[in-house]
Coordinates of C-alpha atoms and ligand atoms in Angstrom, one line a residue:
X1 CA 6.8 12.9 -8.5
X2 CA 9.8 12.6 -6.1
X3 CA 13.0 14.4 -5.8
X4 CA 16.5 13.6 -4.3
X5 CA 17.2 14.4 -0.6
X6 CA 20.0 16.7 -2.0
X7 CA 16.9 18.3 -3.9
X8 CA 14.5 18.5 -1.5
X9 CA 17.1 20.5 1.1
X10 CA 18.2 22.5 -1.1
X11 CA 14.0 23.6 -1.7
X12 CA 14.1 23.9 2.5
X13 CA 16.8 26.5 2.2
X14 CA 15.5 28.4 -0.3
X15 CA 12.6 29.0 2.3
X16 CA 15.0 30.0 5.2
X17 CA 14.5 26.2 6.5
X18 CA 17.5 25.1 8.6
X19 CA 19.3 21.9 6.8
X20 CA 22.8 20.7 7.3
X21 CA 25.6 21.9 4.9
X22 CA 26.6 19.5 1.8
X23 CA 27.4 19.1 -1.1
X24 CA 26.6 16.9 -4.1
X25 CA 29.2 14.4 -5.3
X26 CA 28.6 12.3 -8.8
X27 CA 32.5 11.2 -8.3
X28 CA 34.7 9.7 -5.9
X29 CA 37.1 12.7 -6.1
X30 CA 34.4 14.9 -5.4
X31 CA 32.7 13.4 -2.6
X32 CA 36.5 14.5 -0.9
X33 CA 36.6 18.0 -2.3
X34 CA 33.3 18.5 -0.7
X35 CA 34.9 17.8 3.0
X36 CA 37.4 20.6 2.3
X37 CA 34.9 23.1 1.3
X38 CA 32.7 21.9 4.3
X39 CA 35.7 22.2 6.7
X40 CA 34.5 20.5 9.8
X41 CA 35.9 17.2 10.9
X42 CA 32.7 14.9 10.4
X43 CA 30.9 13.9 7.5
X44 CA 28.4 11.9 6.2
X45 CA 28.4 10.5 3.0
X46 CA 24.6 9.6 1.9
X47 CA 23.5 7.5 -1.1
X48 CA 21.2 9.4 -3.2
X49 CA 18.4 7.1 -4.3
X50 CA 15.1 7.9 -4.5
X51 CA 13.9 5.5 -1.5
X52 CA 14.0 5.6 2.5
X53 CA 15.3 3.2 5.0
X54 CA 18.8 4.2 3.6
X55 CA 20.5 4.1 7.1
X56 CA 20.4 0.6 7.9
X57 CA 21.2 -0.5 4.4
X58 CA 24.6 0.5 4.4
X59 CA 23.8 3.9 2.4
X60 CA 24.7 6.6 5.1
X61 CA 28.3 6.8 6.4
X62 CA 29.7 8.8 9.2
X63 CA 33.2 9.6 8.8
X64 CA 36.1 10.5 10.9
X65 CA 37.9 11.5 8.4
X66 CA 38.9 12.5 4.3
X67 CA 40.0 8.7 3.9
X68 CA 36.8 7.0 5.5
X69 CA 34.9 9.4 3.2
X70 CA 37.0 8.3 0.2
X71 CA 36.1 4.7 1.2
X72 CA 32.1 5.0 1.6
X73 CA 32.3 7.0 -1.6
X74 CA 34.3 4.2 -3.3
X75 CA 31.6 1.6 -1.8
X76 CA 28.4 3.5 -2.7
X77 CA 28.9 4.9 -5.9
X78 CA 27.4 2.3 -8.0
X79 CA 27.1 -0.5 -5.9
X80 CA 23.1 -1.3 -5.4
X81 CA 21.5 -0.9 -2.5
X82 CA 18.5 -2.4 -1.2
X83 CA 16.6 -0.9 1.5
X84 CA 12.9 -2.0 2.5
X85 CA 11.8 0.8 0.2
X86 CA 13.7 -0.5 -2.9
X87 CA 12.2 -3.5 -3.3
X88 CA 14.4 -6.5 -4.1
X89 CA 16.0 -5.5 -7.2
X90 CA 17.5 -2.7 -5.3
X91 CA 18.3 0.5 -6.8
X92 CA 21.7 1.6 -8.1
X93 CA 23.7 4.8 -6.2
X94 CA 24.6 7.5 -8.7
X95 CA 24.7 10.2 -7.1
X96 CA 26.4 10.6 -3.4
X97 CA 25.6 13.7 -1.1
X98 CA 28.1 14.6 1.6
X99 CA 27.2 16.5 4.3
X100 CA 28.9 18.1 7.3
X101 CA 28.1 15.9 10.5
X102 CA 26.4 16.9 13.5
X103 CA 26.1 16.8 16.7
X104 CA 22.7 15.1 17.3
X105 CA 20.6 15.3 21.1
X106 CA 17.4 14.5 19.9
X107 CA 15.6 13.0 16.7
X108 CA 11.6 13.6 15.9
X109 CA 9.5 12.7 13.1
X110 CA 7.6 15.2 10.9
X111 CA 5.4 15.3 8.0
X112 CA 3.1 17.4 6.2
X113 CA 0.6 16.2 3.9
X114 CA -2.7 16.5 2.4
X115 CA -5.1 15.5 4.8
X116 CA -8.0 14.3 2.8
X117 CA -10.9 14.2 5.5
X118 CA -10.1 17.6 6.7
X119 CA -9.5 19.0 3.0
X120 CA -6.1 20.7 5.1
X121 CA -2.3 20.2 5.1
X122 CA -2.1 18.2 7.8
X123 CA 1.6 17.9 10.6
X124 CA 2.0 14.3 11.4
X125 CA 4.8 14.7 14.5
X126 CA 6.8 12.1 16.6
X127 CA 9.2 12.2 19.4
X128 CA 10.3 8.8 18.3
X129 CA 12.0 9.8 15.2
X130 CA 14.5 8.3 12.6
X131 CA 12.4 4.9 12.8
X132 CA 10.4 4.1 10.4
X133 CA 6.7 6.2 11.0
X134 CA 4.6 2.2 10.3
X135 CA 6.5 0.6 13.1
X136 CA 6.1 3.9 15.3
X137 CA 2.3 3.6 14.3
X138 CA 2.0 -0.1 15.3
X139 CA 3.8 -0.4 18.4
X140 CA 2.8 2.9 20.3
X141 CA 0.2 5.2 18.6
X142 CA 0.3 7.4 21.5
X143 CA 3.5 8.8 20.1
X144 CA 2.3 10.1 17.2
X145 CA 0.0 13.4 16.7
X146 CA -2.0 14.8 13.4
X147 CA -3.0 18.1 13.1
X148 CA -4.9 19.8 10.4
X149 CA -3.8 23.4 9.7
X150 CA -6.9 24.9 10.2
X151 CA -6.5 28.5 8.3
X152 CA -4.1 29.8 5.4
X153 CA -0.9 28.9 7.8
X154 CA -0.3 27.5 11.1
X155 CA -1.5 29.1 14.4
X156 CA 0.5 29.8 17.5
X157 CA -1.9 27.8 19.6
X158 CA -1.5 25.1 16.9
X159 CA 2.7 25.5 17.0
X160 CA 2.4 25.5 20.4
X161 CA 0.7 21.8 20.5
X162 CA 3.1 20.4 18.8
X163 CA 6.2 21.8 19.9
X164 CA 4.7 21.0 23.4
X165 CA 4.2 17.3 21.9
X166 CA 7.9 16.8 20.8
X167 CA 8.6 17.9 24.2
X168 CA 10.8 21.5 23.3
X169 CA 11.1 23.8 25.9
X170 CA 11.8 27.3 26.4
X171 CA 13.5 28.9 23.0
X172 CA 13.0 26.0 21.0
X173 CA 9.1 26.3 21.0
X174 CA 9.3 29.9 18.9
X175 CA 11.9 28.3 17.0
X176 CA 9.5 25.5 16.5
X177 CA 7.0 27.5 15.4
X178 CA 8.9 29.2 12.8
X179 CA 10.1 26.2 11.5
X180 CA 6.1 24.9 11.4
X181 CA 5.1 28.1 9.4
X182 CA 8.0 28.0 6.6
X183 CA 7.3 24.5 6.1
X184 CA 3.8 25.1 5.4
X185 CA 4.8 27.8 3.7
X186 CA 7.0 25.7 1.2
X187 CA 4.7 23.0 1.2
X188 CA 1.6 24.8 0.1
X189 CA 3.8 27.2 -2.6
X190 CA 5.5 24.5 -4.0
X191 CA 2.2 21.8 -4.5
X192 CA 3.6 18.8 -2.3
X193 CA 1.3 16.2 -1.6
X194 CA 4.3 14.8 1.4
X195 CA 7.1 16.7 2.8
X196 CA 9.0 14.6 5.6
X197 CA 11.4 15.4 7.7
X198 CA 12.8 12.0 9.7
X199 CA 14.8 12.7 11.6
X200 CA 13.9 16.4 12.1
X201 CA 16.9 16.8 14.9
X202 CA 17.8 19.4 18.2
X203 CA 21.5 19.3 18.2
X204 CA 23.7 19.4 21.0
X205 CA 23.1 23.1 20.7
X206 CA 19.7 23.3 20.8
X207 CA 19.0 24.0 17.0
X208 CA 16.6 22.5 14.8
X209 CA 17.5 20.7 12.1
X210 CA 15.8 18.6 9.2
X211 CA 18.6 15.7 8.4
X212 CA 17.0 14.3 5.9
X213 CA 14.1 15.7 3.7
X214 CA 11.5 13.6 1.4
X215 CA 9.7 15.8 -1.0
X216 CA 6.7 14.5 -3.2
X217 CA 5.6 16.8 -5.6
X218 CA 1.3 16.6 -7.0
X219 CA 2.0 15.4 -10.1
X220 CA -1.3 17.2 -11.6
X221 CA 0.5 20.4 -10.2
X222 CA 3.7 20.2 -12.1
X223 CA 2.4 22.1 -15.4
X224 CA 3.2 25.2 -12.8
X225 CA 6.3 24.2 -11.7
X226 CA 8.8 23.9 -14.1
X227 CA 11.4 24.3 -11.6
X228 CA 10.9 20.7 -10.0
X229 CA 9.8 19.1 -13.3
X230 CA 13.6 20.1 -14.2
X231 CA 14.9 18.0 -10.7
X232 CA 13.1 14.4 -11.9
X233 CA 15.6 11.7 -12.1
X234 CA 14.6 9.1 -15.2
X235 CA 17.2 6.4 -13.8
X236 CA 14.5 6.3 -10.4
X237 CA 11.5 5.7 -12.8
X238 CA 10.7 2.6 -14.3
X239 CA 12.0 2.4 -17.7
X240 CA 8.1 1.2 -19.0
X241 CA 6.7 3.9 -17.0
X242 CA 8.8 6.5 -18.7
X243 CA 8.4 5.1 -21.8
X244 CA 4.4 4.9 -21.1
X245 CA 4.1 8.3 -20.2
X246 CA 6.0 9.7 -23.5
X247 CA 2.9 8.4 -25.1
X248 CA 0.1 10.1 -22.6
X249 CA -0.5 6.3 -21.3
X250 CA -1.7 6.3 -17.5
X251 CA 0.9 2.9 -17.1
X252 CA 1.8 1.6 -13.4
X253 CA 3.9 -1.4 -13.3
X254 CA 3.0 -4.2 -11.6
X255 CA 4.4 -7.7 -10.3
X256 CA 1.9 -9.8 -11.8
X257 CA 1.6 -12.1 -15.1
X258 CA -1.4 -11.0 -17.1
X259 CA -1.1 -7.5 -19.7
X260 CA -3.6 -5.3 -19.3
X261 CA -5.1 -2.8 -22.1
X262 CA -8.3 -1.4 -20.8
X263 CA -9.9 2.2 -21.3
X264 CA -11.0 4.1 -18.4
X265 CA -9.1 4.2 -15.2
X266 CA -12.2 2.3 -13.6
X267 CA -12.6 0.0 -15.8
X268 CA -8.9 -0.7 -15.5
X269 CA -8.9 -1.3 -12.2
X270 CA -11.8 -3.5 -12.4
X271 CA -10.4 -5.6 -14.9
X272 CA -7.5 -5.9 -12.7
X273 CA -9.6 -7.1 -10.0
X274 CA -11.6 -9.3 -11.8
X275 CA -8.2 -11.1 -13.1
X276 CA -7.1 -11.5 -9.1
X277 CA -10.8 -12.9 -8.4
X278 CA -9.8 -15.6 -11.1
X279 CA -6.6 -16.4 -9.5
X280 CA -4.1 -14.4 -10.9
X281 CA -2.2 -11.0 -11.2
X282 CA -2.4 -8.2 -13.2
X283 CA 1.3 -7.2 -15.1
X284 CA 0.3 -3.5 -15.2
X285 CA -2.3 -0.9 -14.5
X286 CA -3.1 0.7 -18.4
X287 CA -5.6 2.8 -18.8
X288 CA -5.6 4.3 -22.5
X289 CA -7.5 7.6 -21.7
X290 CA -10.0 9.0 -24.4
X291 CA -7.6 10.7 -26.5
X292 CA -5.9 7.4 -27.9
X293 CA -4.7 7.1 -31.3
X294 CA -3.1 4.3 -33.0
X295 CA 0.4 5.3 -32.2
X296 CA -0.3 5.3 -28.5
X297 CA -1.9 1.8 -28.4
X298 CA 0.6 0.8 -30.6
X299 CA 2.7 1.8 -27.8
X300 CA 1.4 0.2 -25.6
X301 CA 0.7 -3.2 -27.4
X302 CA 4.8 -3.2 -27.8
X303 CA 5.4 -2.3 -23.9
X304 CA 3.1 -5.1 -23.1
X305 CA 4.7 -7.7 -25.8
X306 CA 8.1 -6.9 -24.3
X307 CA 7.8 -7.2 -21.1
X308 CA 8.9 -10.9 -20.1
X309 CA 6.7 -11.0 -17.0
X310 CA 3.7 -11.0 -18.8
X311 CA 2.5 -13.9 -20.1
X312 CA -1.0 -13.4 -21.1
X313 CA -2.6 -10.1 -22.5
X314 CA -6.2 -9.0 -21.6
X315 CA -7.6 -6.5 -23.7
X316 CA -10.9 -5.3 -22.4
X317 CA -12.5 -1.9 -24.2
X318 CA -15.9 -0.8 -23.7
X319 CA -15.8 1.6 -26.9
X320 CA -16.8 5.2 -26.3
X321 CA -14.8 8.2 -26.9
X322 CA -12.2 5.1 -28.1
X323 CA -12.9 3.4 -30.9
X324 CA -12.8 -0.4 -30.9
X325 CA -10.8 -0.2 -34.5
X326 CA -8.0 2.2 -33.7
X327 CA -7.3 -0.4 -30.7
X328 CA -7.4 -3.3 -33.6
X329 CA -5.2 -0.8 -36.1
X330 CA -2.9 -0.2 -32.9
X331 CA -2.5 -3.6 -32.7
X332 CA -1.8 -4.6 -36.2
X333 CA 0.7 -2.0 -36.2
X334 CA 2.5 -3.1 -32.7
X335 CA 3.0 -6.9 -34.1
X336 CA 5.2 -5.4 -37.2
X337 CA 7.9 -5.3 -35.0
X338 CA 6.8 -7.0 -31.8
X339 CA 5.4 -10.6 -32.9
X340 CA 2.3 -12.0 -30.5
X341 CA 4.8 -14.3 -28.1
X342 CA 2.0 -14.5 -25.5
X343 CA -1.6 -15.4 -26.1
X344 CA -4.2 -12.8 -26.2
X345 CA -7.8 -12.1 -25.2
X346 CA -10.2 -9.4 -26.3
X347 CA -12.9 -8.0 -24.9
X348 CA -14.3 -5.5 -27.6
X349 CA -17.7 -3.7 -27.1
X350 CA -19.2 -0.2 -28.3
X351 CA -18.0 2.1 -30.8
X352 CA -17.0 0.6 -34.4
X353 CA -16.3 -3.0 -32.7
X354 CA -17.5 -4.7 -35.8
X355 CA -14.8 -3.4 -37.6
X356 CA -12.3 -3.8 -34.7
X357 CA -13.1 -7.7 -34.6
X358 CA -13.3 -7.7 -38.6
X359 CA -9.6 -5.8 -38.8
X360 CA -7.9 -8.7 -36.3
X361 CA -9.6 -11.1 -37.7
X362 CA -9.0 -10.7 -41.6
X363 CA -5.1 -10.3 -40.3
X364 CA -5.8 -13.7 -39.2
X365 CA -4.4 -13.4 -35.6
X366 CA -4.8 -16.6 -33.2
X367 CA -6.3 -14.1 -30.7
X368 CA -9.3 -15.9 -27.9
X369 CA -12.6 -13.8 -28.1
X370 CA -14.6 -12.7 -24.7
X371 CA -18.3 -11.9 -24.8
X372 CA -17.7 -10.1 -21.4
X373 CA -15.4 -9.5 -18.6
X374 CA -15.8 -12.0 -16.6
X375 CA -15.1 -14.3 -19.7
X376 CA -12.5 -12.4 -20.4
X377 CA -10.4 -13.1 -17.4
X378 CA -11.0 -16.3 -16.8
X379 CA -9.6 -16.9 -21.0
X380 CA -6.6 -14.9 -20.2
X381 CA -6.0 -16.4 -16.8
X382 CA -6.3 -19.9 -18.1
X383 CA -4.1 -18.7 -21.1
X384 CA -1.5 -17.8 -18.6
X385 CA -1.4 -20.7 -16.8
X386 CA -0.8 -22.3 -20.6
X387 CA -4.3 -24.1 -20.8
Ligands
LIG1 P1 17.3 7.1 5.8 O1 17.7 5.9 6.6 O2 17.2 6.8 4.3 O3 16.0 7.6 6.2 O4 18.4 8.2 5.9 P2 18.6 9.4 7.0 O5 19.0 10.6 6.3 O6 17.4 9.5 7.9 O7 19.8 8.9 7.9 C1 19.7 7.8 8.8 C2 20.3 8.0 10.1 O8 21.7 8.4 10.0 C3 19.7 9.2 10.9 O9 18.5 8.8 11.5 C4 20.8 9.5 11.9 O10 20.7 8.7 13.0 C5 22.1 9.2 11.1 N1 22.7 10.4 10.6 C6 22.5 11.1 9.5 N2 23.2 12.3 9.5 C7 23.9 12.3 10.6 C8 24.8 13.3 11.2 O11 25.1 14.4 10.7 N3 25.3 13.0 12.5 C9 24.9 11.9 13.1 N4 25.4 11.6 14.3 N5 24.1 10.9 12.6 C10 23.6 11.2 11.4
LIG2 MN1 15.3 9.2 7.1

């Protein structure tokens, strides 16, 4: 789960991190109250959106004074901004944060995350910070150091090698190191699986800095952390996703054409890969889970049936724990209100699918029968292409 900037450096503080004084603005009015109680005589005004590359889309704003800072507030607050991380569609700005400006000497890179070789939290540093970390990556490797945290929190010698790596001298290395062990700290206390800091600054006078701040939170941890379950923002999330996830659905969006209503998470994805091997593209990831009832694949049937990108549904269940007739009751149920505008094809094997098949077809629904997957992709993928 991500957070806002505004979120994530307000987190920092409460572990004694260093981040620049701001405020939060939701209006125009207040994104210039916040430069009085600031004081100072630069600000920047910074689009809160839950996606990087914010700088060279237009979405952070240096300003000189109160009326530039009533201008980018006037141009951000609901305009859409599209960044390489937003996709096309963009993402709307609701929610400014206005900081006071600073003096910057020198911008690094740094990350934390969960390094899965090593089983550690793991720093990723750069000298070369405030680009992106891929381009970094691709152009000059050299510049960029991992390190797994060996024990329980950083060591000097390990502090040492990376301060050394950014190239801080003299003070800067202990404050370095401090910086290094409350980040950990906060990482590790509050469950991230990525915590960047890009640019993590030195200012003109020699203080550390993290400017901006991306906290992902482990979803599977959030049950003990009702604290950042409070700070998700719906109006980031997919609207289907939310929606999914009221029902217990494991739903991911997709760009594709074809539905998808599998159980299992592998099975899933291997219906999704099947349906590329065939020439086409899944709509969604959907994986049922084991606990299904009627109402949830009901659910799920509608999101599927209402989503105008897909134009085929594949419903592929090898029957278990799930019962091949509360997927056919699910879907008897979903058409009440959400007719069958797309063709479907089912896949149903295992547990009661006699009397799935039997339910669908004494409702007398034009749906295409599969004997197995690889049948069953090549029906819906043909079906999508309107054959
Ligand atoms: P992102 O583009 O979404 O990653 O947004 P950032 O928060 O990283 O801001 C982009 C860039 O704006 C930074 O790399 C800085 O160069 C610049 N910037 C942000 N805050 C300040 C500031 O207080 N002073 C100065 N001089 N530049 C800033
Ligand atoms: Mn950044």
């Amino acid at each position: 789960m991500n957070i806002h900037e505004y979120q994530a450096k307000a987190m920092l503080s409460e572990f004694a991190l260093p981040v620049p004084r701001g405020r939060l603005a939701l209006t125009v009015d207040e994104a210039v109250a916040a430069t009085d109680e600031l004081g100072g005589a630069i600000w920047v005004v910074k689009a809160q959106i839950h996606a990087g590359g914010r700088g060279k889309a237009g979405g952070v704003r240096l300003c000189w004074s109160k009326g530039e800072v009533r201008s980018a507030a006037e141009a951000l607050l609901g305009s859409v901004l599209v960044t390489k991380q937003t996709g096309e569609a963009g993402k709307e700005v609701k929610r400014l944060y206005v900081e006071e400006g600073l003096n910057i000497a020198s911008e690094f890179y740094l990350s934390l995350l969960v390094d899965r070789e090593t089983e550690k939290v793991a720093f990723v540093v750069s000298p070369a910070g405030g680009m992106e970390i891929e381009e970094v990556a691709a152009s000059s490797p050299e510049k960029i150091l991992t390190l797994s945290v060996a024990g329980d929190q950083p060591s000097a010698y390990e502090c040492t090698t990376i301060a050394a790596f950014l190239g801080l001298q003299g003070s800067q290395i202990s404050a370095c190191a401090d910086l290094l062990t409350k980040l950990h700290r906060a990482f590790c206390q509050k469950d991230g699986s990525m915590l960047e800091l890009n640019p993590l600054i030195l200012t003109a006078d020699g203080n550390l800095v993290a400017l901006d701040a991306k906290f992902v939170a482990d979803s599977n941890a959030l049950y003990r952390h009702p604290e950042l379950v409070a700070l998700r923002d719906l109006d980031e999330e997919d609207p289907r996703e939310v929606e999914a996830s009221q029902f217990g659905l494991n739903y991911i969006a997709l760009d594709g054409r074809i539905g998808c209503m599998v159980n299992g998470a592998g099975l899933a994805m291997a219906t999704m890969d099947i349906i590329q091997l065939k020439g086409d593209k899944p709509a969604n990831f959907l994986d049922v889970g084991g606990g299904v009832t009627v109402d949830s694949v009901c659910e799920a049937f509608k999101l599927l049936f209402s989503d105008d990108h897909v134009k085929a549904v594949l419903v592929n269940i090898f029957g278990g724990i799930v019962r091949c007739d509360v997927i056919a009751n699910g879907l008897l149920e979903a058409i009440k209100t959400h007719p069958m505008r797309v063709p479907v094809v089912m896949r149903l094997v295992g547990t009661n699918e006699e009397e799935g098949r039997r339910l669908v077809k004494d409702a007398g629904l034009d749906v295409r029968w599969a004997a197995d997957l690889d049948q069953a992709a090549e029906y819906a993928v043909a079906a999508a292409r309107g054959e």
